Amino acid sequence: MTDIGFVRSDLVEARPAPVRTTGAIAWAQKNLFSTPLDTVLTILGLLFLAWIVPPLYGFFFGNAVGPNGTVEQCRMENAGACWAYISSEMEFFIYGFYDIPEQWRPNIVFALGALLLVPLLIPKAPFKKTNAVLFLAVYPIVSYFLLAGGVFGLREIPTEKWGGLLVTLILSVIGITLSFPLGVILALGRQSSMPIIKTVCVGFIELIRAVPLITILFMASIMLPLFMPQGMTVDKFLRAIVGVTLFTSAYVAEVVRGGLQAIPRGQYEAASALGLGYWKRMWFIILPQALKHVIPGIVNNFIALFKDTSLVYIVGMKDLLEAVKTKNDTALEWQSGNTATTGYIFAAMVFWVFCFGMSRYSIYMERRLNTGYKR
Amino acid sequence: MSQVSETTVDRQIDTSHMQVSKTDVAIDVINMHKWYGDFHVLRDINLRVMKGERIVIAGPSGSGKSTLIRCINRLEEHQEGQIIVNGTELTADLKRIDEVRREVGMVFQHFNLFPHLTILQNLTLAPIWVRGTPKAEAEATAMHYLERVKIPEQANKFPGQLSGGQQQRVAIARSLCMQPKIMLFDEPTSALDPEMVKEVLEVMISLAEDGMTMICVTHEMGFARQVANRVIFMDQGQIIEQNEPEAFFSNPQHERTKLFLSQILH
């Protein structure tokens, strides 16, 4: 009936329990000590940490003088970071020489900005169009009058007095929001079949890219007034904004051009064949795809812009870094071994927080927009 | 000639609506020449397509078939002669070009769906932004055509999630949503697996049955036999021969045509 040759009649002996595959020890075995080389590297790494962490911890926390400390504590031997200096000069770092009783005005600008920007960056938040109009059109005007004053009974505060983080943020936010559309237009212009537009765009991009930002800022602040009619001046602040914006837009244009070139010809043709005109073709079909490809490059430029705003010190403006430097040099009452270092560390931390935020947001957007090639 | 296939759809073609107009000209190409630099791609093309005609253009690769139909909606520019589509002559005037393109649908070899938009968005974009159709109406039309190409359930997916055959059917539906008077097919089945060719041909045949004016560049000789009322043979940028399919396949006149047919039909 059956041609099975062998049927087992008793149970196979139980095998030994598997070696641990979960838990801390198993994880360490697998990731830290799986080969002799790994073991050596792990030990070296631990030694390095043991060498570097305690002094760093001591400097930043252990021996540091807290925000409520005094300068005497900062001057003690073995004292770490002098956070008391930062907290006592915080107002200058944020507002520069902006009149102290009027500092509620920048505060409102900061709060309004956050209130409008955050929902704009959250894809699911409603009223995107209204929000965008408020942020891009209404907010700048309101902010300008609030900060500069001179109307509605607000005391006039000239831009020379603005400083610190306020200046850094104004320069970067305006620079980013203007250089992006300008860069896209330059990139499209560079691909144009119309010779004049193309020449102008290519010339502009190549000129700007061939010159350091410092030169552009110098040109804007020293050369430009020479060409102006007598008695007419353009605000120094405005000149810096224009310089930074033009500089970044040339770089953004080249990044966007790379994205445009990555779009297959078939996409242009299919859009054309449906009767979509040039601008609709670009707006609905080409740019959404092209810009998605180049998010990392564009954000790279924005991060660079954010940090480059500190170069405006050469035209006499006090951005965050320059504000810190000014205090380091002039606040004699706070002089101690670590005062200047702490100041620069503080500036670095502020820059890092903003740049890291931009970087994370761009990664988030890349993932979110990755629908096109979803399978 | 490996891409030539003889896929046929085994059903009776309903010819009741397949009437060729005797008086209404859909496309008129008159003494048309085109060059790519020094290379003379199209030489003295004369082609009159009547409303309701179903034309298949055949010929070896590089013969200018695709270039010819791409000239008809001005994806390519011609340098001499005239092309008149629905009574509008194609010139450098961008307005007129968009006018023509609105009425002429085109289906590409590689589908060219918009990968960042859903199927439904692919279908409604042009009706909304070119024709100004209200969104709800455009979506209703889109669903109608998706049902017609038998994939309404894919409406909210992205093109990358569909098979080649499905993508090509979406591409056909996308063109139809603009309610074109003429449809151009540029090797619509050449990039498809054999089993998907049939589903696309099925849709093309049903279009023909509705009386659509069609010009198809294709290697599907079975389709030519079943549906076309005229087959045009091109070689080296010229129209060598044109005839009804029966006569074209059984009794080719030209040496070059005979050679071509002997290579593709065994």
XYZ file of C-alpha atoms in Angstrom:
641
model
C 0.000 0.000 0.000
C 2.762 2.400 0.825
C 6.295 2.644 -0.468
C 7.607 4.890 2.275
C 10.798 3.180 3.347
C 11.267 4.595 6.800
C 8.920 6.028 9.358
C 10.304 7.305 12.599
C 8.636 5.867 15.631
C 10.191 7.832 18.486
C 10.654 11.584 19.038
C 13.872 13.351 18.094
C 15.752 14.565 21.126
C 15.144 18.213 21.955
C 17.827 20.557 20.679
C 19.625 22.862 23.104
C 18.016 26.267 23.630
C 19.321 28.886 21.164
C 21.945 31.333 22.278
C 20.430 34.527 23.476
C 19.442 36.755 20.555
C 17.744 39.578 22.360
C 18.608 41.690 25.354
C 21.505 43.988 26.168
C 24.179 41.308 26.354
C 23.207 39.748 23.060
C 23.079 43.195 21.457
C 26.554 44.011 22.751
C 27.907 40.700 21.553
C 26.486 41.203 18.110
C 27.302 44.888 17.642
C 30.351 45.555 19.785
C 32.345 42.357 20.247
C 31.529 40.136 17.298
C 35.127 39.940 16.008
C 38.519 40.626 17.577
C 38.829 43.806 15.494
C 35.408 44.967 16.705
C 36.464 44.331 20.244
C 39.632 46.371 19.836
C 37.736 49.227 18.198
C 35.085 49.163 20.897
C 37.675 49.375 23.637
C 39.502 52.194 21.853
C 36.210 54.026 21.424
C 35.359 53.666 25.088
C 38.824 54.925 26.070
C 38.359 57.935 23.798
C 35.014 58.710 25.397
C 36.498 58.302 28.870
C 39.223 60.760 27.882
C 36.972 63.416 26.341
C 33.633 63.286 28.152
C 34.578 64.116 31.755
C 36.425 67.365 30.930
C 33.640 68.427 28.562
C 31.037 67.646 31.192
C 33.103 69.576 33.697
C 33.358 72.579 31.410
C 29.718 72.710 30.379
C 28.037 71.585 33.610
C 30.185 70.418 36.493
C 32.430 73.467 36.950
C 30.267 75.830 34.920
C 28.843 78.953 36.476
C 25.068 78.821 36.114
C 22.876 81.593 34.696
C 22.470 83.143 38.124
C 26.160 83.061 38.994
C 28.470 86.025 39.450
C 31.558 87.195 37.643
C 33.673 86.337 40.683
C 32.703 82.695 40.296
C 33.598 82.873 36.605
C 37.046 84.218 37.523
C 37.792 81.410 39.940
C 40.437 78.903 38.985
C 39.005 75.761 37.322
C 35.769 77.540 36.536
C 34.028 76.175 33.439
C 31.664 77.913 31.062
C 30.410 81.263 32.284
C 26.673 80.943 31.550
C 26.009 83.858 33.849
C 27.624 86.105 31.226
C 25.253 84.803 28.541
C 22.127 85.273 30.623
C 23.149 88.739 31.737
C 23.900 89.903 28.167
C 21.095 87.951 26.513
C 19.172 91.080 25.607
C 22.081 92.431 23.613
C 22.587 89.100 21.843
C 18.954 89.055 20.772
C 18.180 92.715 20.052
C 21.521 94.503 19.678
C 21.209 98.208 20.478
C 17.434 98.111 20.014
C 16.004 100.393 22.727
C 15.209 98.343 25.779
C 11.728 99.748 26.535
C 10.744 99.046 22.918
C 11.848 95.412 22.897
C 8.255 94.226 23.026
C 8.113 95.147 19.350
C 10.679 92.578 18.136
C 9.076 90.147 20.555
C 5.750 90.508 18.772
C 7.546 90.081 15.443
C 9.194 86.867 16.695
C 5.901 85.523 18.040
C 3.951 86.417 14.899
C 6.634 84.826 12.759
C 6.532 81.580 14.691
C 2.745 81.620 14.730
C 2.577 81.962 10.936
C 5.586 79.877 9.962
C 4.884 76.764 12.015
C 1.447 75.985 10.502
C 2.892 76.797 7.079
C 5.502 74.079 7.545
C 3.028 71.482 8.812
C 1.470 69.892 5.739
C -1.770 68.947 7.465
C -2.505 72.386 8.923
C -5.524 74.008 7.231
C -5.893 77.373 5.446
C -2.570 77.033 3.609
C -3.331 79.771 1.096
C -4.453 82.341 3.659
C -1.512 81.380 5.799
C 0.952 81.815 2.950
C -0.481 85.207 1.982
C -0.318 86.351 5.596
C 3.255 85.177 5.999
C 4.614 86.327 2.639
C 2.710 89.571 2.115
C 1.189 90.872 5.350
C 3.782 89.768 7.879
C 6.778 91.546 6.303
C 4.885 94.851 6.189
C 3.577 94.574 9.749
C 7.032 93.550 10.949
C 8.718 96.421 9.180
C 6.469 99.071 10.716
C 6.634 97.422 14.117
C 10.412 97.261 14.099
C 11.238 100.524 12.369
C 8.414 102.538 13.891
C 7.834 106.148 12.945
C 4.126 105.499 12.393
C 1.083 104.955 14.629
C 2.877 106.725 17.457
C 5.634 104.129 17.533
C 9.021 105.639 18.209
C 11.324 105.467 15.213
C 14.232 103.105 15.669
C 16.806 103.271 12.867
C 18.134 100.014 11.462
C 21.622 100.878 12.758
C 20.326 100.003 16.212
C 18.966 96.606 15.226
C 21.252 93.758 16.040
C 21.877 90.292 17.347
C 19.651 87.330 16.599
C 17.006 89.754 15.334
C 19.247 90.790 12.440
C 20.385 87.250 11.730
C 16.794 86.039 11.536
C 15.498 88.943 9.461
C 18.345 88.584 6.964
C 17.918 84.825 6.653
C 14.149 84.700 6.495
C 13.951 87.428 3.872
C 16.972 86.036 2.048
C 15.493 82.541 1.912
C 11.980 83.560 0.910
C 13.243 85.838 -1.859
C 16.198 83.876 -3.173
C 14.149 80.712 -3.719
C 11.649 82.104 -6.258
C 14.371 84.246 -7.805
C 16.614 81.206 -8.167
C 13.824 79.206 -9.812
C 13.135 82.011 -12.274
C 16.853 82.313 -13.067
C 17.053 78.558 -13.657
C 14.077 78.670 -16.000
C 15.550 81.709 -17.727
C 18.832 79.929 -18.224
C 16.971 77.180 -20.085
C 14.922 79.637 -22.123
C 15.051 79.520 -25.893
C 14.838 83.309 -25.990
C 18.422 84.557 -26.423
C 18.149 87.814 -24.461
C 16.563 86.235 -21.399
C 19.028 83.395 -21.534
C 22.037 85.681 -21.828
C 20.896 87.886 -18.968
C 20.322 84.888 -16.684
C 23.575 83.149 -17.573
C 25.486 86.403 -17.180
C 23.936 87.130 -13.802
C 24.517 83.633 -12.424
C 28.088 83.409 -13.642
C 28.942 86.896 -12.404
C 27.539 86.365 -8.927
C 29.000 82.908 -8.537
C 32.434 84.118 -9.527
C 32.533 86.686 -6.707
C 32.823 86.077 -2.959
C 29.890 87.182 -0.802
C 32.170 89.610 1.020
C 32.856 91.402 -2.238
C 29.158 91.674 -2.992
C 28.445 93.087 0.446
C 31.291 95.569 0.047
C 30.044 96.579 -3.379
C 26.544 97.035 -2.014
C 27.617 99.119 0.954
C 30.506 101.163 -0.431
C 30.295 101.227 -4.226
C 26.525 101.484 -4.598
C 26.188 104.879 -2.875
C 28.766 106.278 -5.303
C 26.422 105.591 -8.201
C 23.419 107.012 -6.425
C 22.313 110.593 -7.015
C 23.471 113.058 -4.402
C 21.555 112.892 -1.159
C 19.817 109.643 -1.969
C 20.683 106.760 0.271
C 19.482 103.225 0.486
C 19.349 101.731 3.928
C 22.398 99.677 4.819
C 20.197 96.891 6.063
C 18.291 96.776 2.786
C 21.545 96.694 0.852
C 22.733 93.706 2.852
C 19.445 91.895 2.235
C 19.720 92.515 -1.496
C 23.328 91.329 -1.522
C 22.647 88.124 0.379
C 19.523 87.379 -1.669
C 21.200 87.850 -5.048
C 24.161 85.775 -3.942
C 22.055 82.828 -2.797
C 19.666 83.004 -5.748
C 22.523 82.388 -8.177
C 23.431 79.194 -6.319
C 19.815 78.085 -5.986
C 19.414 78.649 -9.734
C 22.199 76.215 -10.542
C 20.816 73.587 -8.170
C 17.336 73.939 -9.659
C 18.791 73.703 -13.155
C 20.224 70.332 -12.196
C 16.743 69.250 -11.169
C 15.196 70.506 -14.391
C 17.697 68.520 -16.408
C 16.747 65.342 -14.563
C 13.168 65.506 -15.847
C 12.724 63.293 -18.915
C 11.743 64.980 -22.171
C 8.615 62.871 -22.260
C 7.187 64.837 -19.345
C 7.516 68.119 -21.244
C 6.044 66.503 -24.348
C 3.094 64.896 -22.577
C 2.258 68.202 -20.896
C 2.571 70.082 -24.181
C 0.463 67.530 -26.018
C -2.359 68.129 -23.536
C -2.362 71.797 -24.499
C -0.753 73.139 -21.321
C 1.110 76.368 -22.003
C 4.662 77.079 -20.817
C 3.877 78.412 -17.333
C 1.260 75.777 -16.541
C 3.610 73.107 -17.804
C 6.334 74.347 -15.502
C 4.087 74.957 -12.488
C 2.117 71.717 -12.520
C 4.408 69.184 -14.134
C 8.072 70.116 -14.322
C 8.857 72.181 -11.209
C 7.105 69.915 -8.662
C 9.215 67.016 -9.893
C 12.418 68.967 -10.408
C 12.330 70.733 -7.032
C 11.642 67.484 -5.225
C 14.851 66.080 -6.665
C 16.902 69.029 -5.442
C 15.538 69.611 -1.928
C 18.870 68.591 -0.349
C 20.815 70.980 -2.563
C 18.462 73.887 -1.986
C 18.407 73.413 1.780
C 22.174 73.234 1.618
C 22.134 76.724 0.121
C 19.706 77.978 2.746
C 21.878 76.678 5.549
C 24.868 78.342 3.940
C 22.896 81.591 3.669
C 21.916 81.411 7.319
C 25.516 81.104 8.393
C 26.797 83.587 5.820
C 24.595 86.309 7.285
C 27.326 86.661 9.908
C 29.494 88.223 7.179
C 27.415 91.410 7.330
C 29.690 92.478 10.166
C 32.091 93.735 7.487
C 29.579 96.393 6.502
C 29.152 97.357 10.119
C 26.048 95.418 11.076
C 25.777 93.540 14.349
C 24.323 90.130 13.692
C 24.313 87.478 16.407
C 27.964 86.534 16.043
C 29.117 90.143 15.860
C 26.971 91.024 18.874
C 28.665 88.254 20.845
C 32.080 89.408 19.675
C 31.307 93.008 20.611
C 30.329 92.029 24.140
C 33.316 89.718 24.467
C 35.571 92.650 23.644
C 33.796 95.386 25.541
C 32.046 93.923 28.577
C 34.985 94.447 30.906
C 32.851 93.745 33.960
C 32.444 90.172 32.718
C 36.037 89.507 31.778
C 37.266 86.095 32.845
C 39.201 83.196 31.392
C 36.207 81.577 29.752
C 33.905 84.486 29.019
C 34.764 84.866 25.342
C 34.780 81.113 24.762
C 31.360 80.786 26.354
C 30.065 83.588 24.166
C 31.228 81.905 20.987
C 29.922 78.537 22.141
C 26.554 80.151 22.713
C 26.570 81.640 19.209
C 27.570 78.281 17.746
C 24.738 76.554 19.596
C 22.166 79.015 18.295
C 23.420 78.628 14.730
C 23.431 74.871 15.129
C 19.868 74.701 16.384
C 18.526 76.625 13.396
C 20.621 74.795 10.806
C 19.864 71.392 12.258
C 16.169 72.289 12.263
C 16.323 73.159 8.554
C 18.176 69.965 7.803
C 15.661 67.751 9.634
C 12.734 69.527 8.039
C 14.181 68.973 4.582
C 14.575 65.258 5.261
C 10.990 65.131 6.440
C 9.803 66.883 3.276
C 11.820 64.578 1.051
C 10.151 61.538 2.582
C 6.725 63.100 2.396
C 7.057 64.079 -1.247
C 8.456 60.744 -2.271
C 5.062 59.712 -3.671
C 6.003 59.796 -7.327
C 8.136 56.741 -7.366
C 6.210 54.836 -4.745
C 5.626 51.226 -5.642
C 11.841 43.583 -36.674
C 11.499 41.562 -33.549
C 9.006 43.988 -32.047
C 6.469 43.343 -34.782
C 3.616 41.266 -33.500
C 0.424 39.920 -34.884
C -1.695 40.177 -31.773
C -5.335 40.142 -32.727
C -8.365 40.642 -30.593
C -10.738 37.766 -31.177
C -14.055 39.435 -31.414
C -16.173 40.908 -34.121
C -15.429 44.550 -34.682
C -18.571 46.654 -34.563
C -18.276 48.773 -37.676
C -21.603 50.572 -37.408
C -20.076 53.874 -36.276
C -16.859 53.586 -38.240
C -17.759 55.979 -41.012
C -15.202 57.940 -42.928
C -16.388 61.388 -43.872
C -16.182 62.229 -47.560
C -16.089 65.970 -47.061
C -14.642 66.815 -43.624
C -10.867 66.966 -43.599
C -9.292 66.358 -40.177
C -5.634 66.749 -41.076
C -4.069 68.058 -44.220
C -0.332 67.780 -44.734
C 0.822 69.477 -47.927
C 4.319 69.255 -49.439
C 5.836 69.086 -45.985
C 9.580 68.822 -45.408
C 11.556 68.546 -42.221
C 15.246 68.592 -41.492
C 17.261 67.787 -38.394
C 20.252 70.006 -39.136
C 21.440 68.721 -42.496
C 19.524 65.485 -42.254
C 16.383 65.473 -44.373
C 14.001 63.441 -42.157
C 10.725 64.014 -43.950
C 10.609 64.580 -47.691
C 7.617 66.036 -49.448
C 4.919 64.492 -47.310
C 1.390 64.791 -48.636
C -1.294 63.269 -46.461
C -4.967 64.073 -46.178
C -6.828 62.426 -43.316
C -10.616 62.593 -43.412
C -12.738 62.729 -40.291
C -13.312 59.230 -38.930
C -10.330 57.668 -40.681
C -8.189 55.099 -38.926
C -4.718 55.175 -40.322
C -1.821 52.926 -39.497
C 1.661 54.103 -40.398
C 4.199 51.326 -40.827
C 7.784 51.218 -41.893
C 11.283 50.351 -40.738
C 12.837 52.204 -37.824
C 14.260 55.578 -38.747
C 11.800 56.008 -41.593
C 10.254 59.122 -40.040
C 6.919 57.632 -38.894
C 7.081 59.042 -35.368
C 8.478 62.348 -36.579
C 5.539 62.713 -38.932
C 2.858 62.324 -36.273
C 4.860 64.456 -33.828
C 4.748 67.218 -36.447
C 0.957 67.025 -36.449
C 0.760 68.420 -32.891
C 3.984 70.359 -33.308
C 6.123 68.455 -30.855
C 8.430 68.743 -33.845
C 8.649 71.747 -36.123
C 8.458 71.382 -39.898
C 10.455 73.693 -42.124
C 8.577 73.650 -45.415
C 5.033 73.053 -46.576
C 1.820 73.212 -44.600
C 0.154 71.231 -41.854
C -3.495 72.079 -41.263
C -5.249 70.407 -38.343
C -8.992 70.918 -37.905
C -8.733 73.922 -40.176
C -5.941 75.556 -38.155
C -2.572 75.864 -39.821
C 0.421 75.130 -37.608
C 2.874 78.015 -37.569
C 5.203 79.436 -34.945
C 2.131 81.115 -33.380
C 2.013 79.591 -29.893
C -1.674 80.345 -29.438
C -2.600 78.338 -32.480
C -0.349 75.501 -31.444
C -2.097 75.198 -28.084
C -5.443 75.422 -29.883
C -4.486 72.457 -32.039
C -3.041 70.480 -29.157
C -6.271 70.838 -27.198
C -8.120 68.997 -29.948
C -5.455 66.391 -30.689
C -4.757 63.667 -28.152
C -1.426 61.874 -28.137
C -0.357 58.575 -26.651
C 3.353 57.898 -26.278
C 5.447 54.764 -26.365
C 6.604 55.316 -22.789
C 3.208 56.504 -21.466
C 4.688 59.708 -19.971
C 2.240 59.811 -17.091
C 3.027 62.448 -14.462
C 4.618 60.405 -11.663
C 3.984 62.964 -8.897
C 0.233 63.052 -9.471
C -2.384 60.395 -8.790
C -4.148 58.758 -11.718
C -7.186 60.959 -11.145
C -5.033 64.098 -11.002
C -3.273 63.003 -14.200
C -6.664 62.834 -15.884
C -8.183 66.039 -14.548
C -5.206 68.416 -14.775
C -5.598 69.439 -18.405
C -9.422 69.651 -18.425
C -9.317 71.895 -15.346
C -6.420 74.142 -16.332
C -6.681 74.162 -20.111
C -10.418 73.896 -20.670
C -11.490 75.496 -17.398
C -13.801 72.623 -16.502
C -15.004 72.716 -12.879
C -13.168 70.171 -10.726
C -16.189 68.004 -9.890
C -17.174 67.762 -13.522
C -13.614 66.973 -14.601
C -13.438 64.196 -12.014
C -16.724 62.728 -13.169
C -15.450 62.705 -16.760
C -12.168 61.181 -15.614
C -13.965 58.368 -13.778
C -16.090 57.768 -16.859
C -12.999 57.256 -19.005
C -11.236 55.200 -16.353
C -14.227 52.889 -16.387
C -14.015 52.800 -20.109
C -10.403 51.612 -19.987
C -11.469 49.270 -17.175
C -9.383 50.530 -14.267
C -11.606 52.822 -12.186
C -10.318 51.182 -9.004
C -6.837 52.620 -9.617
C -7.978 56.248 -9.530
C -6.160 57.193 -6.350
C -2.932 55.315 -6.972
C 0.234 56.770 -8.398
C 1.453 55.804 -11.902
C 4.451 53.951 -10.475
C 2.098 51.511 -8.765
C 0.484 50.369 -12.032
C 1.587 47.822 -14.623
C 2.743 48.992 -18.047
C -0.518 48.033 -19.705
C -2.525 49.828 -17.050
C -0.334 52.905 -17.379
C -0.844 53.016 -21.122
C -4.605 52.701 -20.665
C -4.472 55.583 -18.197
C -2.492 57.575 -20.769
C -5.207 56.925 -23.350
C -7.893 57.933 -20.841
C -5.911 61.082 -20.029
C -6.001 62.126 -23.681
C -9.682 61.259 -23.980
C -10.562 63.472 -21.009
C -9.765 66.465 -23.214
C -12.407 65.099 -25.641
C -10.092 65.348 -28.626
C -11.258 65.179 -32.211
C -8.138 63.316 -33.320
C -5.965 60.753 -31.534
C -2.312 60.148 -32.367
C -0.670 56.947 -31.186
C 3.129 56.782 -31.244
C 4.008 53.101 -30.934
C 1.624 52.666 -27.983
C 2.369 48.973 -27.459
C 6.093 48.792 -28.213
C 7.178 49.093 -24.582
C 4.688 46.543 -23.275
C 4.899 42.878 -22.421
C 2.998 40.721 -24.926
C 0.155 39.926 -22.559
C -0.425 43.627 -21.956
C -0.468 44.517 -25.639
C -3.913 43.011 -25.971
C -5.551 45.089 -23.253
C -4.254 48.273 -24.849
C -5.290 47.219 -28.372
C -8.725 46.387 -26.995
C -9.103 50.000 -25.831
C -7.841 51.355 -29.151
C -10.296 49.207 -31.062
C -13.204 50.379 -28.950
C -12.146 53.944 -29.709
C -12.183 53.167 -33.412
C -15.622 51.665 -33.017
C -16.839 54.992 -31.667
C -15.719 56.692 -34.841
C -12.562 58.439 -33.509
C -10.144 59.777 -36.106
C -6.899 57.953 -35.371
C -3.367 57.868 -36.671
C -1.329 55.032 -35.242
C 2.342 54.420 -35.675
C 2.489 50.771 -34.734
C 4.032 47.438 -35.484
C 0.749 45.697 -34.680
C -0.141 44.374 -38.111
C -3.096 42.483 -36.670
C -4.515 45.781 -35.481
C -3.900 47.291 -38.910
C -5.830 44.475 -40.574
C -8.734 44.577 -38.146
C -9.230 48.287 -37.667
C -7.408 50.502 -40.152
C -9.068 51.739 -43.265
C -5.718 52.812 -44.696
C -2.158 51.638 -44.163
C 0.677 53.986 -45.010
C 4.148 52.657 -45.608
C 7.083 54.992 -45.062
C 10.744 54.599 -45.811
C 13.603 57.101 -45.632
C 11.320 59.984 -44.846
C 8.899 59.421 -47.674
C 5.451 57.914 -48.022
C 6.179 55.033 -50.369
C 2.809 53.421 -50.608
C -0.674 53.618 -49.143
C -3.630 51.339 -49.516
C -6.514 49.599 -47.789
C -5.151 46.978 -45.410
C -6.383 43.982 -47.409
C -4.718 45.176 -50.591
C -1.666 46.481 -48.741
C -0.858 43.134 -47.165
C -1.877 40.825 -50.024
C -0.725 42.884 -52.969
C 2.018 45.377 -52.134
C 3.101 47.422 -55.130
C 6.520 48.673 -54.201
C 9.713 46.633 -53.948
C 10.565 48.243 -50.601
C 7.117 47.402 -49.204
C 7.392 43.823 -50.370
C 10.755 43.465 -48.695
C 9.404 44.986 -45.456
C 6.345 42.747 -45.424
C 8.348 39.640 -46.230
C 10.563 40.413 -43.235
C 7.738 40.894 -40.771
C 5.087 38.462 -42.003
C 6.159 34.863 -42.258
